[in-house]
GROMACS .gro file of C-alpha atoms in nm:
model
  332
    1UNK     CA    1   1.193   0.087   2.927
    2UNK     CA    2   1.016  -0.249   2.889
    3UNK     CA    3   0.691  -0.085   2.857
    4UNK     CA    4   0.804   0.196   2.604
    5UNK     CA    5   0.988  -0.042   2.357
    6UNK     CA    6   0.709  -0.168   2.212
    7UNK     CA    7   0.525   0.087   2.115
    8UNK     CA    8   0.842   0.216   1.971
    9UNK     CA    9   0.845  -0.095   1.785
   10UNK     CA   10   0.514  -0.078   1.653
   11UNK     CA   11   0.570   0.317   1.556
   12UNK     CA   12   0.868   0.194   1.333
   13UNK     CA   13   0.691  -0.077   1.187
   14UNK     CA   14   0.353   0.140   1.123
   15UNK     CA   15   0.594   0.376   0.969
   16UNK     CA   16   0.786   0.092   0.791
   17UNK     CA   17   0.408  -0.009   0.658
   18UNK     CA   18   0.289   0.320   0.519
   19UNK     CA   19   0.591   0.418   0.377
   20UNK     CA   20   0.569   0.074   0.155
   21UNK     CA   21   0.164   0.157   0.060
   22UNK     CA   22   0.274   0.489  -0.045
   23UNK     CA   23   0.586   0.417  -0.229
   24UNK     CA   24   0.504   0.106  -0.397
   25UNK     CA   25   0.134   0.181  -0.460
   26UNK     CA   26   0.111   0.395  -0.719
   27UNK     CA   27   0.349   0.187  -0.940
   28UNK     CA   28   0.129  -0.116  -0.875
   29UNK     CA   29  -0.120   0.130  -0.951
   30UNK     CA   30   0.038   0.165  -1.316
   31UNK     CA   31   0.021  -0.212  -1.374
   32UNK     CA   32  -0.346  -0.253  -1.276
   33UNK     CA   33  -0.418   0.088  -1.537
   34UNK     CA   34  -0.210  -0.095  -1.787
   35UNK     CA   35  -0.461  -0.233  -1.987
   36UNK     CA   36  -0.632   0.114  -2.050
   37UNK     CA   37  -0.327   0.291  -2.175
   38UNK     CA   38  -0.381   0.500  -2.473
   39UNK     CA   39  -0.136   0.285  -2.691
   40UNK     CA   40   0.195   0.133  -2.680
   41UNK     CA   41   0.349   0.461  -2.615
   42UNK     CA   42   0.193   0.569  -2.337
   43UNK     CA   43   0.292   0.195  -2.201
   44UNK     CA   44   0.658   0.279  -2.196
   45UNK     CA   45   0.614   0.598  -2.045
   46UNK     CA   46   0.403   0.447  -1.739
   47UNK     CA   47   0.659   0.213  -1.673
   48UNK     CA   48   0.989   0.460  -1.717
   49UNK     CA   49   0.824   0.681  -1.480
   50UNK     CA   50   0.881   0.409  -1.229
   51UNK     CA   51   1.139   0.173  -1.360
   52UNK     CA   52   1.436   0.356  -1.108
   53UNK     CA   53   1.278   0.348  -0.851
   54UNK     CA   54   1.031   0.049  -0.785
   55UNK     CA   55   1.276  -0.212  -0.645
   56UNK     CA   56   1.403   0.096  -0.388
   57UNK     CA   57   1.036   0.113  -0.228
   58UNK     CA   58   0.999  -0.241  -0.148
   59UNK     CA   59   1.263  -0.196   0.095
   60UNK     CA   60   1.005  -0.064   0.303
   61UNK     CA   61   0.860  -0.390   0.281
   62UNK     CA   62   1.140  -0.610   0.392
   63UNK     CA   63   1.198  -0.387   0.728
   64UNK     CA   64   0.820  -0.419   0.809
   65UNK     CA   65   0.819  -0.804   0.777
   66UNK     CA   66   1.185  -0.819   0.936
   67UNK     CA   67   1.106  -0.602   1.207
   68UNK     CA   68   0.754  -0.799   1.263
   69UNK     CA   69   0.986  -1.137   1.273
   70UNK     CA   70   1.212  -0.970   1.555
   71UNK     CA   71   0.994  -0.773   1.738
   72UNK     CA   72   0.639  -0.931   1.739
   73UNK     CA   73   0.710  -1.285   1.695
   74UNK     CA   74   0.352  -1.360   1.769
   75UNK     CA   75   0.209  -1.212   1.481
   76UNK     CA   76   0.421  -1.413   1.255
   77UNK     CA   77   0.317  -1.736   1.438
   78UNK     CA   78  -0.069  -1.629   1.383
   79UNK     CA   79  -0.085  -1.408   1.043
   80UNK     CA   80   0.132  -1.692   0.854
   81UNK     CA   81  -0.068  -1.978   0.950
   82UNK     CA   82  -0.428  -1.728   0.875
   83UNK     CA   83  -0.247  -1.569   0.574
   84UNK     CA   84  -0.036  -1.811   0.397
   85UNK     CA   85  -0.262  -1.872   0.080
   86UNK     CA   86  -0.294  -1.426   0.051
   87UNK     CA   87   0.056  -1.396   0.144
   88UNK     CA   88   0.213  -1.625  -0.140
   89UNK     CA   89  -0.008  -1.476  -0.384
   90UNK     CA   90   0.154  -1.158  -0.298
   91UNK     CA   91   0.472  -1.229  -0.356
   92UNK     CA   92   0.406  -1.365  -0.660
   93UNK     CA   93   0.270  -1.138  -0.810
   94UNK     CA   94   0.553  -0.887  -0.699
   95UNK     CA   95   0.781  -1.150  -0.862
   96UNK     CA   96   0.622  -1.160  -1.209
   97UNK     CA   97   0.556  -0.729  -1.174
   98UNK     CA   98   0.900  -0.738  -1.171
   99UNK     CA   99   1.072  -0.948  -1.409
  100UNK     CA  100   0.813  -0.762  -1.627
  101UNK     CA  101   1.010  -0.441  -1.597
  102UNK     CA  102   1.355  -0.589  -1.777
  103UNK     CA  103   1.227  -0.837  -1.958
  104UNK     CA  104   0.930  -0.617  -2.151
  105UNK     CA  105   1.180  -0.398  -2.298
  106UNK     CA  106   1.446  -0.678  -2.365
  107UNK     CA  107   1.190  -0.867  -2.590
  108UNK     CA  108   1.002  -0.774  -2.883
  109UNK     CA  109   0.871  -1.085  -3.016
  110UNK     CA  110   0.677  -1.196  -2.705
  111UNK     CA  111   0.652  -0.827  -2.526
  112UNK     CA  112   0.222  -0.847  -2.501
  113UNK     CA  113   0.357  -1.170  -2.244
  114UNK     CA  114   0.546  -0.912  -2.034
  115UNK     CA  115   0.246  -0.668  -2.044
  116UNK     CA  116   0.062  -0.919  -1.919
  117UNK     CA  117   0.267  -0.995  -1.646
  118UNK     CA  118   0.294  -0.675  -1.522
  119UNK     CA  119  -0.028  -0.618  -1.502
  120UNK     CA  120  -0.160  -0.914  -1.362
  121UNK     CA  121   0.094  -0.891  -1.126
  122UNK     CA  122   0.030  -0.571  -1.004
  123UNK     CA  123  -0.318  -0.636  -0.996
  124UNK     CA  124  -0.282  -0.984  -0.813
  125UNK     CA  125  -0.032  -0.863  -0.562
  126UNK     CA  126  -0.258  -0.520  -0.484
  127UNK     CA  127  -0.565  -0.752  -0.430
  128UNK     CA  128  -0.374  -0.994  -0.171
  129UNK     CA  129  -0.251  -0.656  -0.006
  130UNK     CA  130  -0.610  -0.534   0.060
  131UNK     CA  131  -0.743  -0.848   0.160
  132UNK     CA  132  -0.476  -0.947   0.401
  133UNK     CA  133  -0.623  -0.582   0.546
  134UNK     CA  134  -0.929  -0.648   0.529
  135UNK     CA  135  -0.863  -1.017   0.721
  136UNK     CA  136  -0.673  -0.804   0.955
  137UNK     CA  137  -1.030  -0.592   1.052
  138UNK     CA  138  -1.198  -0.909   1.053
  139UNK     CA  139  -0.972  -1.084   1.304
  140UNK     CA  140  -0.833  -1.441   1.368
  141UNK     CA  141  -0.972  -1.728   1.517
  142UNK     CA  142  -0.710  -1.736   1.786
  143UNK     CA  143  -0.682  -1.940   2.139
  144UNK     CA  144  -0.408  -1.978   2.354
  145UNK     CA  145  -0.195  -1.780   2.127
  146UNK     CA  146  -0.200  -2.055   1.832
  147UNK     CA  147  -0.383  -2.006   1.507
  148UNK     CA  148  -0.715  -2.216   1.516
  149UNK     CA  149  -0.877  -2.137   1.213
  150UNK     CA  150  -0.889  -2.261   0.778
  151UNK     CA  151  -0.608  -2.167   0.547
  152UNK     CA  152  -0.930  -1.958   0.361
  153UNK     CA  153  -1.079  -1.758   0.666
  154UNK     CA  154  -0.901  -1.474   0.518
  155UNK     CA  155  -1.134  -1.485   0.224
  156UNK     CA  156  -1.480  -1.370   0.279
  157UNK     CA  157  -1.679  -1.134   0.129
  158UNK     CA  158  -1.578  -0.841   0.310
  159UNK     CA  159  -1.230  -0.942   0.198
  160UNK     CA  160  -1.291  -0.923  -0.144
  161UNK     CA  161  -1.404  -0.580  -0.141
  162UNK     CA  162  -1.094  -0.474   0.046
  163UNK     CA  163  -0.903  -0.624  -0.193
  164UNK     CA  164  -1.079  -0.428  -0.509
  165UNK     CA  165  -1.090  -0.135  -0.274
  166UNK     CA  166  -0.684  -0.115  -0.259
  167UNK     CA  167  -0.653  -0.191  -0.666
  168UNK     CA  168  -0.889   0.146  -0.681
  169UNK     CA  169  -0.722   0.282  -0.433
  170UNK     CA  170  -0.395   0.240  -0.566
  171UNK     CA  171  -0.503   0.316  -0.941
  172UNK     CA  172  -0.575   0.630  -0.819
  173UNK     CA  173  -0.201   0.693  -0.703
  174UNK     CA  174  -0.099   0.554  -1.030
  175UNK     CA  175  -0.301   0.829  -1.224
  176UNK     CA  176  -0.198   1.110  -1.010
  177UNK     CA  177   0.111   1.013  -0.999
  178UNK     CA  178   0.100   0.966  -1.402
  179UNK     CA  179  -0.006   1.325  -1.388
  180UNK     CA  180   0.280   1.451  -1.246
  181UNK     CA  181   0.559   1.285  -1.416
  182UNK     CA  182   0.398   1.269  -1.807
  183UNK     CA  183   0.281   1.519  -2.030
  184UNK     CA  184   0.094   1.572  -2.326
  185UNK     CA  185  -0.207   1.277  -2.428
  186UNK     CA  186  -0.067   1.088  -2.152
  187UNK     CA  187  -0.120   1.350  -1.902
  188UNK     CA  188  -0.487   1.417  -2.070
  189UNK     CA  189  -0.537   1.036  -2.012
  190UNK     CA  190  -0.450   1.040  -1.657
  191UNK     CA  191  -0.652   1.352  -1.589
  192UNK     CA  192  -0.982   1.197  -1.732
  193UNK     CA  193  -0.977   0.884  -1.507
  194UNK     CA  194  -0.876   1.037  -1.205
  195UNK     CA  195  -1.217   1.165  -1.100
  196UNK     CA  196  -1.353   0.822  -1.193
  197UNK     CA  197  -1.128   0.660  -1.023
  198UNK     CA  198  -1.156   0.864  -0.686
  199UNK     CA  199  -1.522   0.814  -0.713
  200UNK     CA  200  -1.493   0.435  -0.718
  201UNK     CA  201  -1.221   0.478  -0.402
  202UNK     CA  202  -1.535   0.706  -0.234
  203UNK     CA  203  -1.825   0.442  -0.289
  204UNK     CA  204  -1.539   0.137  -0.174
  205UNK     CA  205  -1.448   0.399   0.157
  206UNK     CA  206  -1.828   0.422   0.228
  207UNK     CA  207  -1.926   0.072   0.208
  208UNK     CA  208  -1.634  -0.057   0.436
  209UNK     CA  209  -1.721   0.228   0.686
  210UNK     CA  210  -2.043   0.076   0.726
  211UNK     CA  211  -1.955  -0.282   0.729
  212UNK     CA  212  -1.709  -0.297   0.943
  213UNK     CA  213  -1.898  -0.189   1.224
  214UNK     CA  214  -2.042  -0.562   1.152
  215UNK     CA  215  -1.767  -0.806   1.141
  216UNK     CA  216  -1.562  -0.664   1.406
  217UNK     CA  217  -1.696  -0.622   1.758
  218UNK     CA  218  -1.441  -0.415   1.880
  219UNK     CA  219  -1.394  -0.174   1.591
  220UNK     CA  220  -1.790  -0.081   1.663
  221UNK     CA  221  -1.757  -0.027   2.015
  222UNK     CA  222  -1.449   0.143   1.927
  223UNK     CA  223  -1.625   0.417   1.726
  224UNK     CA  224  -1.930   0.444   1.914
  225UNK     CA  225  -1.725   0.537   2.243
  226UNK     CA  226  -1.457   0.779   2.080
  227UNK     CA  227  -1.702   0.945   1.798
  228UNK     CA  228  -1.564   1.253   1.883
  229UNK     CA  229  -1.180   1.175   1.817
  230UNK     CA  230  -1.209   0.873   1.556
  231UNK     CA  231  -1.416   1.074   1.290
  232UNK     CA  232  -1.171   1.367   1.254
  233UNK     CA  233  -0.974   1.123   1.035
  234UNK     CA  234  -1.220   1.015   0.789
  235UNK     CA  235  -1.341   1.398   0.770
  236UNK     CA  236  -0.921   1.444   0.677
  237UNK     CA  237  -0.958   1.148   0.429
  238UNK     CA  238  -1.255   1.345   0.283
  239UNK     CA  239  -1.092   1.684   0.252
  240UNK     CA  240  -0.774   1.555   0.069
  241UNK     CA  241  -1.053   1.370  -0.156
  242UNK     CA  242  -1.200   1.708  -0.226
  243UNK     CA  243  -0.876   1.881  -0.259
  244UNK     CA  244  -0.781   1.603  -0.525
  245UNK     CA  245  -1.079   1.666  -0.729
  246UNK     CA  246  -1.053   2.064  -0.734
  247UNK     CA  247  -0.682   2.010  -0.792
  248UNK     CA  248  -0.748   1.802  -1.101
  249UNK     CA  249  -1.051   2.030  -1.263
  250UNK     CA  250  -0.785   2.300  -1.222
  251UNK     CA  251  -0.517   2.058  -1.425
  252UNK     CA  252  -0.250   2.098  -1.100
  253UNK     CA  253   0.007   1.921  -1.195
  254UNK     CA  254   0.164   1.780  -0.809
  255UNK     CA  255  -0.162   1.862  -0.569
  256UNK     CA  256  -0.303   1.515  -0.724
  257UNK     CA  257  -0.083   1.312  -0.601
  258UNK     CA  258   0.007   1.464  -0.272
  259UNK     CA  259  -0.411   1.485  -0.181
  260UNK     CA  260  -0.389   1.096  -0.305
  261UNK     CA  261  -0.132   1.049  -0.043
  262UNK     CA  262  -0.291   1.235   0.225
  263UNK     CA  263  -0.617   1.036   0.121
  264UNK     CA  264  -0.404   0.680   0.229
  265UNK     CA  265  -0.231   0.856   0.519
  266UNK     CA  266  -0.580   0.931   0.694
  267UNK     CA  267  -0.723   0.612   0.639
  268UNK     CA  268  -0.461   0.407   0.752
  269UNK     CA  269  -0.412   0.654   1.047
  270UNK     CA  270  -0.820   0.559   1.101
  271UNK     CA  271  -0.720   0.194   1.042
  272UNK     CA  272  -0.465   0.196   1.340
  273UNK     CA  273  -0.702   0.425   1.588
  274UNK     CA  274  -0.984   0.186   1.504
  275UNK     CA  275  -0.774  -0.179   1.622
  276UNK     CA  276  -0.499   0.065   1.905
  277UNK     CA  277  -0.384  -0.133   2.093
  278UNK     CA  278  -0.427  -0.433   1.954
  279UNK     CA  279  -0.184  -0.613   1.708
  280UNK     CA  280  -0.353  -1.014   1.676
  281UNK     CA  281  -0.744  -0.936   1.652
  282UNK     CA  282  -0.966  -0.975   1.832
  283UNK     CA  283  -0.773  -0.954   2.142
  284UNK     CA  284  -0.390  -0.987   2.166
  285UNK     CA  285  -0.220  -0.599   2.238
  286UNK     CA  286   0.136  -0.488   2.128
  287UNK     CA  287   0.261  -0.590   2.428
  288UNK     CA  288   0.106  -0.970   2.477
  289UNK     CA  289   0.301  -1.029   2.121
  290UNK     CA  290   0.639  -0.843   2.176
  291UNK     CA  291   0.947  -1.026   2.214
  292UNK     CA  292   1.165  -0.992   2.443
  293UNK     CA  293   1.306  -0.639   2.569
  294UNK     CA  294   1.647  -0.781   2.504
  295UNK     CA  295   1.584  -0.848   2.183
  296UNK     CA  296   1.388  -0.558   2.085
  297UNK     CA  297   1.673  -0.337   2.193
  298UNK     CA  298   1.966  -0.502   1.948
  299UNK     CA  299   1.706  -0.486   1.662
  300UNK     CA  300   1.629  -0.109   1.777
  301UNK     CA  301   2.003  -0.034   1.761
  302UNK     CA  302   2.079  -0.126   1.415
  303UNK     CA  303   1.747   0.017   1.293
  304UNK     CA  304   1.833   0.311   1.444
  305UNK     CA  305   2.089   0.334   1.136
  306UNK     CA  306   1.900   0.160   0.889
  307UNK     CA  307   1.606   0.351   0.832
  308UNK     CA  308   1.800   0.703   0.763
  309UNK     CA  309   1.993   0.534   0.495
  310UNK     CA  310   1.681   0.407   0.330
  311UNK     CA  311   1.554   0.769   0.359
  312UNK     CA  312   1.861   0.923   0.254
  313UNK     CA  313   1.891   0.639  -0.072
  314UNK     CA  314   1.527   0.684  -0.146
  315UNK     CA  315   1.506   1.072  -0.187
  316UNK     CA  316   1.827   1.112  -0.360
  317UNK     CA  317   1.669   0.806  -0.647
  318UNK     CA  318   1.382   1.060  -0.668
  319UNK     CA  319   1.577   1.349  -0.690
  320UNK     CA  320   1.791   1.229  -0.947
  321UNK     CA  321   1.495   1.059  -1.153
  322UNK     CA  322   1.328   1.392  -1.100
  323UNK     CA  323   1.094   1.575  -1.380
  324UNK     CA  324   0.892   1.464  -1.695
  325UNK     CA  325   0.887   1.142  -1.894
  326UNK     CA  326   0.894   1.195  -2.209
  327UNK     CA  327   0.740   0.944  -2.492
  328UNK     CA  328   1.055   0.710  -2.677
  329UNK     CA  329   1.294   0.818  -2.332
  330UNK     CA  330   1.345   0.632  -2.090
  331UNK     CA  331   1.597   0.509  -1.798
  332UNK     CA  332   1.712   0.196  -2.022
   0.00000   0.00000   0.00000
C-alpha cells in the first residue's frame, strides 16, 4: 500500500492540474483576446459567457496546491523557494482578473480601468502559468533536498517562450470556446482568429519540441530511448490540431473547442511521460517527495468525497449556464 499511494496521489493531483488548465484557460484566454474585441459589445458577451462559472474552475486549483501541501511536501519546500517571484505574479493577476468581473459592470465612469484589469490579469497570470512549466522542464538547482538556486532561475529564455506559448495556447481555447457560446459578428470574430491563433500555438509547440531536448538532460534521453511510445502523443496533439482547423473552415460550432482540449490533453499527457517518474527535476521521484503513508491516507479519504462534488457542482453550473450568449444579456 505504501508503494501504490503515491502514485495515486500524483494521479489525483495530475488530474486536479489538467482539469484547472482546461477549465480556467479559455476564460483567461478571453482576457488576453480582450483587447481585439470587435467593440464594447462583443466585450460583454466574452465575459457573460464566463462570468458563472470562472470562480467554480479555480477550485481545481486549490485541490492541486492543497493536495501538493499534504501529499508531496517536498515539492512545496523546493518549487516555493525556485518559484516564489512566478508564483505571486500569478495570483495576482488572478486577483485583479477577478475583481474585474463585478466591478466592470458595476462602474461606468472608470469601466476602460476594469478592462484593463482583466486583461492584464489574464494575460499576467497565463504567462506566470507557462513559465512556472517551462521552469518545471528546466529543473531546479537542488542538493540534499533544499533549494540552492536565485529567486530568478525560473526566468530564462526558454521560460519566456513557455510563458507566450500558454497565452497562445490559451487564446486559442478562448476563441473556440467564444465560438461555441456566441453568435452572430462575435462568432465571425472568433472564427477568423482561430486559425491564426492555432498557427502561432503550432510554431510555439515546434520550437519547445526542439529545445527542450537542450536544457533538460533527462527529457532527451527520455525521448531518444522510448521514440516509439513518447511520439504517439505529439502525433495526437497534431491530429486534434488538424481536426480543429477542418472543424473551423467547416464553421462547427463545438468540434473547436473539444479538438482545443484534446490539443492540451496530449501535450500535457507528453509533458508527464517526458519527466515520469520524477516530481523535483532533475532527480527527485514521486516517491523520494511523498509524505508519509499515514498521512497520505487521511487526505485520500476525504478526497475521496471531495472531488465528485466538485464534478457534480461543476457540470450542473454548465448545464444550467448552458447555450448562446446573446449581445445586451447577460448573468448580472
Amino acid at each position: 500500500m505504501d508503494l501504490y499511494l503515491p502514485l495515486i496521489w500524483a494521479g489525483i493531483i495530475g488530474f486536479g492540474v489538467i482539469m484547472y488548465v482546461l477549465m480556467d484557460g479559455f476564460d483567461l484566454g478571453l482576457g488576453i483576446l480582450y483587447p481585439f474585441a470587435p467593440d464594447d459589445e462583443a466585450r460583454d458577451v466574452m465575459m457573460n459567457s464566463v462570468a458563472p462559472v470562472w470562480d467554480g474552475n479555480e477550485t481545481w486549483l486549490v485541490l492541486g496546491g492543497a493536495g501538493l501541501l499534504g501529499a508531496f511536501p517536498l515539492v512545496y519546500s523546493v518549487f516555493l523557494p525556485a518559484l516564489y517571484i512566478g508564483v505571486f505574479l500569478m495570483l495576482a493577476g488572478l486577483i485583479f482578473r477577478g475583481i474585474s468581473f463585478e466591478f466592470r459592470f458595476k462602474s461606468s465612469k472608470n469601466r476602460h480601468w476594469w478592462n484593463r484589469a482583466f486583461c492584464w490579469g489574464s494575460a499576467v497570470a497565463t504567462f506566470a502559468q507557462g513559465a512556472v512549466v517551462g521552469a518545471y522542464i528546466q529543473g531546479f538547482a537542488v542538493e540534499d533536498f533544499v533549494y540552492v538556486g536565485s529567486a530568478f532561475d525560473w526566468l530564462t529564455p526558454f521560460t519566456v517562450l513557455t510563458g507566450l506559448g500558454l497565452m497562445a495556447g490559451y487564446a486559442l481555447l478562448g476563441a473556440t470556446w467564444l465560438i461555441l457560446k456566441s453568435e452572430d459578428y462575435v462568432q465571425a470574430w472568433a472564427y477568423r482568429i482561430t486559425p491564426k491563433l492555432l498557427l502561432a500555438v503550432l510554431i510555439v509547440f515546434a520550437i519547445v519540441s526542439l529545445w527542450t531536448p537542450l536544457v533538460s538532460l533527462p527529457v532527451r534521453e527520455r525521448w531518444l530511448n522510448q521514440i516509439h511510445l513518447i511520439w504517439i502523443l505529439p502525433i495526437l496533439a497534431f491530429v486534434c490540431a488538424g481536426m480543429l482547423y477542418r472543424s473551423v473552415k467547416r464553421q462547427q460550432e463545438k468540434l473547436p473547442f473539444v479538438m482545443a482540449l484534446g490539443l492540451f490533453i496530449f501535450t500535457y499527457l507528453g509533458l508527464i511521460a517526458s519527466k515520469w517518474p520524477v516530481i523535483v527535476p532533475p532527480d527527485y521521484t514521486i516517491w523520494d517527495a511523498s509524505s508519509a503513508p499515514e498521512s497520505q491516507l487521511f487526505l485520500l479519504i476525504g478526497v475521496v468525497f471531495i472531488i465528485p462534488i466538485v464534478l457534480a457542482y461543476t457540470a450542473w453550473t454548465y448545464w444550467v449556464f448552458r447555450g448562446k450568449v446573446k449581445v445586451g444579456e447577460g448573468y448580472h
